[in-house]
Structures are given as C-alpha cells and as structure tokens.
Amino acid sequence: MATALTRKDFASDQEVRWCPGCGDYAILAAVQKAMPEFGIPPEKCVFISGIGCSSRFPYYMNTYGFHTIHGRAPAIASGLKISRPDLDVWVVTGDGDALSIGGNHLIHVLRRNVDLNILLFNNRIYGLTKGQYSPTSERGKITKSTPVGSIDFPFNPITVALGAHATFVARSIDVEQKHLGEMLKRAHAHRGASFLEILQNCNIFNDGAFNDLTDKAIKAEHQLVLEHGKPLIFGKNRDRGIRLNGLRPEVVTLGNGVTENDLLVHDETNLGLAFMLGNFEPPMPTPVGVFYCESRPAYDAEAAKQIEMVTAKQGKGDLNKLLRGGDTWTVN
Amino acid sequence: MQLVGTQFTSESALAGNDIATVPDFPAEIRAPAGTLAGVSSFQVNISSSEIFTAGDEPNVLVAMNPAALKANIGDLSPNAVIIADRESFTDANLKRAGYTSNPLTDHSLDKFQVFEVDVTKLTTLALQGTGLSNRQVVRCRNMFVLGLISWLYQRPIESTVSWLESRFKKTPEVLDANIRALKAGYNYGETTELFASGYKVPPAKIAPGVYRNITGNSATAIGFTVAAQKAGRPLFLGSYPITPASDILHELSGYKNYNVYTFQAEDEIAGVCSAIGAAFGGAIAITTTSGPGVNLKAEAIGLAVKVELPLVITDVQRAGPSTGMPTKPEQADLLMALFGRHGEAPLPIIAASTPADCFECAYEAVRIAVKYMTPVILLTDGALANGAEPWLLPDLSKLPPIKVEFATNPDGFMPYARDEETLSRPWAVPGTPGLMHRVGGLTGEHLTGNVSYSPSNHEMMIRLRARKIAGIAREMKPLEIFGDQEGGDIVVLGWGSTFGPIREAVKQTRAAGKKVSHIHLRYLNPLPKDLGEKLRRFKKAMVAEMNLGQLLKLVRADYLIDAIGCNKVQGRPFKVSELVSRISRALED
C-alpha cells in the first residue's frame, strides 16, 4: 500500500514569490495542508488560474498546473473537466480576474455546475498592476486610478454566485486556517461547481481591508460563523444574534426575554436565506461559512452520460457509416 | 428555396452528374418577403463533364416573386428560361421589388424564354381535400416547383420522396401533401407541354468509386471526427454559434457515439479556451468560428502557441470587417490568421479549396497540430461551407496516420524538451504519475518550462517555436502546376475557394491557346519551399483572391516577385468570365 500523502507531496520546488506578508501564503498553506486529506494523488490534481497575484498559485503546487490568461481559467478548466472527469480540477482566481475581465465565464461555469473547485481570493484591489480599484472595492476608495474616490458600485461575490445559481457558495478568511481548511474540505466534497470566496489581505495596496474580521480583539463582534441547523449567534460572549423582523433581519442581544429560540436558524439549502445573508454589510456582521449548498447534476457528468446513452443506443461510431451518411452512388 | 436547391442537387448527384452549388441567403432568418434584401437563392450547376464552379450565367431561373427575378436577372445567360410564379407578380409585390411595371407583361423579358406558372393555384388544387390550412398549402409550393424542375431536367424524384418520408415521419398529413405537390409539379411539366422539351444531362465521366454529395461544413465535421478516431482520442469542440460556421457545431453534436464532446460555450473566448483545456487533458481539441470570432480568440490562440498544445481553429471566413455580410464569402482573414496575435506567435495555416477538400484539410490540420504540438488555423469560407459537390469517399486505410504518444516516463522528464526532428515538445497529460508540471503564458525556460525572465532564453524560445513551424515545410509534397511545367506566360496563384473559378478560367484560356497555368496553395504557413522557384518559371504571376491582395503581399515580401493582384470583395465568388478577362488583360500588358 502506498504511504499516506503529506503536504510536502503537494509543494513544488519553485520559490514562492508573493510579497512578504501577503495573505496568499496563508491560503497556499491551507490548501497544501488540506490536499493530502482528500486522498487524491498529486498527478490527478490540476490547478488552473488566470492572471493576477493569486493566479501564480499553480506554480507552487506539485500537481499539474496551468497559468492561463486573464479571466479565462473557468473556461479552460471547464474544457479539461468535461473531457477528463477523472481529474480533480481547481480554479484559482482573484476579484479582478473572476469578477471583472472574467465575469462572464464565472457566472456561466456556476450555472452549468461544472464539477470544479473555484477559489476566489478577494483582496478588493488590483495588486499585480500595482494598486487600482477592483470590482469589489468599496465606493469612494482612493486608489491610483481613482484619486478622488471610486464611483463604481462594487460586486458582492457571494450574491453574484448565488444569482448565477451556483450550487455551493461559501466564504472564508485567509488567516482563519481552521475555518479555511474546513471550507476547502466542504468545497472539495461538493459535486458540481464549488465557489469559495476567501477574503485575503493585500498588505501592500489594501492593507487591513478585513481588519474587523481578523483582529483578534474585535473579530468576534464582526464575524458571523454560519453553521447548518444552528442559530445565527455571534459576539465575543456569544450574546448577539440575528432575528427576523417581518422579512428584515436585525441584530438582537440575547437576554431580556430574547432567547436562542427567537433567532434565525441557518439552513444551507434555503436560497432566499442565503441571499439575505450574502447581502449582510456592516453594521451587520459579515457571514463566513457555507451560505448555500444544493445537489444538482454536474455538467461534466451529464455530458459523459449523454455520450454513453447515445453510444448504447446507436452503437460505437463506425467511420464507414459516417462517410456514407446521406445518399451515396457508385460510379463504375 | 434552400431546401429545393439542396434536394435538386441531391437528385442530380444521384443521377451521376458533376455538381457545384452556391447557396445565397440573407443573414436575417425571415427577411421581409418580397424585398430585394429578402431574396434567398440557390444556384446549382449540373454537368455531364467535370466542372469546378456553380457557373457564371444560369440557364434557368425559377423566380417565386418579382424581387427574386430582379435580384438575379442580371446574371442570366441570353435566352435563358425564366419560370415565374405568375400570381406573385401582384402590384404590391412589384412595388416592393422596385418595379414600376410588370416585367411579365411589359416585354422587358423578351430576350428570355418566360414561362408563367400559377404555382400557388396549382398547388392548392393538387392539395384539395387534404384538410390542410391555406398556410400549410402555401408551404408546399416549393415542392411543386421542385417537381417541375425535376421533370424539366429528367431527375428521378424517388430520393426526394424518401427524404420527405424521413423528414415528416411524425406528420403523415404534411408528408402526404408534400409528396402530392411534388408529383403534381412533375406531372404538370409532363402533361402541359409547357416546355417544348426537357433537358437531358447524362452522367459525368468522373473517377470510379462511391460518392456522396457533401457541403464544406459537413466535410469539415467529418474530417475532424475521422482524425480524432484515427488518433484514438476523444474529439472536443468548444464553440460559440456564428454564421457561417454553426453547422459544424450542429453536425458534430450528432456524433456523440464517436466519442465527440461538443461544448456550446458562453462566448467565442470560452469556446477556444475550453478547447485549450481539453487539449491540456489529451483530447483532440478544436474550435470553430468565423472572422469576428477569431478576433476574440486571438489572445487564447497566443497562449496555445506559447504553451505548445495541439488545437485546430477553423475560420469559416465571411465578408467583413465587423459584422459585414455574415452569409457571404470572402478571403480577407489570411493576414489575421498569420499575424493576428501579439508577440511573435507563428502557427501553421491550411486552406481548403473545395467543399470536399474540407475533409482532407480538417484531417491534415489535426495531424499537424498533434505532430508539432501547435495550434493550427484552418481557413474555409462561406462559399465552401454551404456549397456542395460530389465527394469520392476516401479509403480510410490510406489516410496518413495520426500518432498520439503521451509522455509517460518520469526519468529525466522535461515538459519543454524537444524532438530533434520536429522540435515539438512532449504531450504530458494530467493523470500521469511523476510528470506533474506547470505550463503557462509567462515565458518559460528551455527544457523545464519554469518561469524565466532571461533575455537570451526568451529569444531562444521564440526562435525555437518559429523554427518548429517553418520546419513543417519539410514534409510538403512538391507543388503541382496545372499547365506548363517548365513555365509559360503567366501563372495564376490562388488559395482556398477560388480554386474552382481559377481552374475553369485557366482551362478556358489554355483552350484558346494561351500559355496560362495555375498553382493552388493548401499550406499558407509555412509556404511550400518550392513556391518561389516555381512562380519564377513564369513571365508573370497573378494572385487571384477575394480580398485586396493579402497573399499578394506575402508573395511580394517573401520572394521579391512583382506579382499582379486580381481582387474581388463583393461577397461573391469570382466569375470564370471575370478571371478570363483579367488574365487576358494581364497577358496583353
């Protein structure tokens, strides 16, 4: 029997070249730690990326890898997975790559539900091109290309994915290694397109963008960890929760007659709830975890099934028959 | 009308004639009926001898309304037969077509033989008692006309009957009506003595073997399927619908039992990108499109050039720029195919010259892509795509082999090590133990493929890839000269769908005693090694192409030959007569 895989089996010999302190290091570490647990040998794994800081990711994985062109990784990964369903295919992308230049491919790969694991590193800035605002940057952001503030309204990756009818939508944070590891596992276990947004700090061009969620002193007041079947509670003392007031969510403090029974219970299979949570913006807490998970046939499996079905019905293709399609005649 | 044309072509092919067709239809699905813009036509040339074009001047025109007459009358031969649906020449239709008086009665058609037939009325009479609505009856008019011209040319209608049977299997009343209309048209020709006599076109003397009628798009689809089967790999098509290429997607979608995956992508870019992903995984990967799509795919094609993965991009050329005339042919994408990428990104280019030749060219494109680990552009055009000709079915055992040998040995494996002869790199597909590696758009180091910013390495890689592509010329057979082998007064050089008109024009001018020859290119990049030398054998060289002189530029640049251009960009093939007069003029200059 082969020896168990370790994280070393998934680390390539290439020097990692992100800026020191970049959140991408933490994500790489989490992925390299999670991969051996899936029990899939490195040669069966493929990492495909587009362009941007995050897209250097495949070079650092000792798997098959393809660093492609800006925004197109989902399309390239789709072609690979459809023709090679035996492979474990991952897409690594960023907020600019996936939501700006590659927005079209992202929504279509999600609605088709191709069995891919899509990791979107969201740092809300363009890093590789040195600091322009991205489609997830907040309005008013001062960057090199918006000296008096961005007037673009940002995309919310979670609701974009839900709007595209993705079958698995989750969010985690670069430094939350345990939570990130769990989300990677969930994403990998899901059959179909798994969409995982990872909030990632760019310490050069957008440092501290997620401080509220990562600063140990205050993060508990801002993070809302979603767990299926459990009430939506947060806060350092776990004394605050989300309650529905009519159709509107509100933050309540437990006590004074408010009990856990009054709180919303998370249900991953409820698309409406997922949308509601996906739209949480400060001062509401920021949800992390699985927003939505549904079982729907994966595109690649369906494509394979059609080929099997037609072959079973018509028999394996015979080239001589193919040539003679339509009427033929013989000249002597 | 397209349907009548296609069926008449099939009947003629079955009768053993040589055939060539030019379907011509508006881009709009239901263009306003009765207007000039809405005319849908189908030109077919049938012959008892070998022919190369659909003909310059039709001898018979079937005009279902005044607009159809007006749009085509300028092309007719003197004394041509015009069969007109009399009832459709109403005041409103005449006005719509821009006629101020009725040509059927104002003697403007006196130099033609005009036959007025009440097609609608006769069809309605034939279908009395079938219980079909007026609308359904009117739809059978085309079968009446097909019956009529089938009689005129003594075509057997059995094949059309069986075609109707398979088409309307589920609606017996519609089937019955169509057959009735077809037979009524045929019998009408026979019994009314409307025409003094029918025409007899005996079978053509063509090479023995089994034939079928084929369009360029069908031949392309079959060529790819056969190539993938010969390679023993699945075929993956990533494509986005576009005129006039979509039929390749449609046809391949029906070949699932040949291990064919068709992926209708969200856009042109995803079409080519999905194919690149499939190529990375070891499939025979192709994408099909037209000029506007190639524009959009350019960046991804550059990626395939750089990472060196096999891929075939089919460009069914249409009249541009921009949306242009989507259903009309042109050959103005040659320089885009050659140079339409940033950086030094050479790739092989192959052009098909006839509808049936699309089969061989598609097959050859796959063979080269796999052998040299490179994207290949296959150029066809709207005229080839929808035009049809008899196809002598190939002996599959005689096709050149397509060998796919994936790398498997991890000892000293290098993803960018190269074959000494072809300079191609190994195809190492995911799933192979010990060969894990990364490829990408960034410049890679020689052998390892690891990201490298070394200036000398960058130049070396560019030169290696350029040499790899240039080296493909090694395996090309000597160019054929049709005409004077040792040289003569003029050689006409062509590529792609101009083959038919050029060959016919050269034959005619040779028959008139002139020293005219023809060279036709299949490989546009690299160009055959003997091209320059062979062109120099002639006093003059003329390049005939449906653009403003793209191959002409290459010939002048590559060989310093002062070639003459013969150019047409009207969204229509050359007429033989146009070429004949251009050749004569060039000989006199």
PDB file of C-alpha atoms in Angstrom, chain A residues 1 14 17 52 73 85 87-88 111 124 145 190 202 213 237 239 248 279 281 284 295:
ATOM      1  CA  MET A   1       0.000   0.000   0.000  1.00  0.00           C
ATOM      2  CA  GLN A  14       9.504  26.697  -7.093  1.00  0.00           C
ATOM      3  CA  ARG A  17       7.249  34.971  -4.917  1.00  0.00           C
ATOM      4  CA  GLY A  52      -3.130  38.328 -11.109  1.00  0.00           C
ATOM      5  CA  ALA A  73      -9.493  29.992 -16.114  1.00  0.00           C
ATOM      6  CA  PRO A  85     -13.918  13.888 -15.490  1.00  0.00           C
ATOM      7  CA  LEU A  87      -9.331  14.669 -12.682  1.00  0.00           C
ATOM      8  CA  ASP A  88      -9.673  16.833  -9.586  1.00  0.00           C
ATOM      9  CA  ARG A 111     -24.894  27.981 -13.670  1.00  0.00           C
ATOM     10  CA  ARG A 124     -10.636  44.211  -3.114  1.00  0.00           C
ATOM     11  CA  SER A 145      -6.795  55.225 -10.792  1.00  0.00           C
ATOM     12  CA  HIS A 190     -19.334  19.029  -3.243  1.00  0.00           C
ATOM     13  CA  CYS A 202      -3.061  42.674   0.364  1.00  0.00           C
ATOM     14  CA  LEU A 213     -12.742  40.297  10.682  1.00  0.00           C
ATOM     15  CA  ASN A 237     -19.700  36.441  24.583  1.00  0.00           C
ATOM     16  CA  ASP A 239     -24.703  37.044  23.185  1.00  0.00           C
ATOM     17  CA  ARG A 248     -36.000  42.066   7.599  1.00  0.00           C
ATOM     18  CA  ASN A 279     -26.235  40.839   1.441  1.00  0.00           C
ATOM     19  CA  GLU A 281     -22.985  44.599   5.076  1.00  0.00           C
ATOM     20  CA  MET A 284     -24.461  43.780  10.223  1.00  0.00           C
ATOM     21  CA  SER A 295     -27.364  18.944  -5.122  1.00  0.00           C
TER      22      SER A 295
END
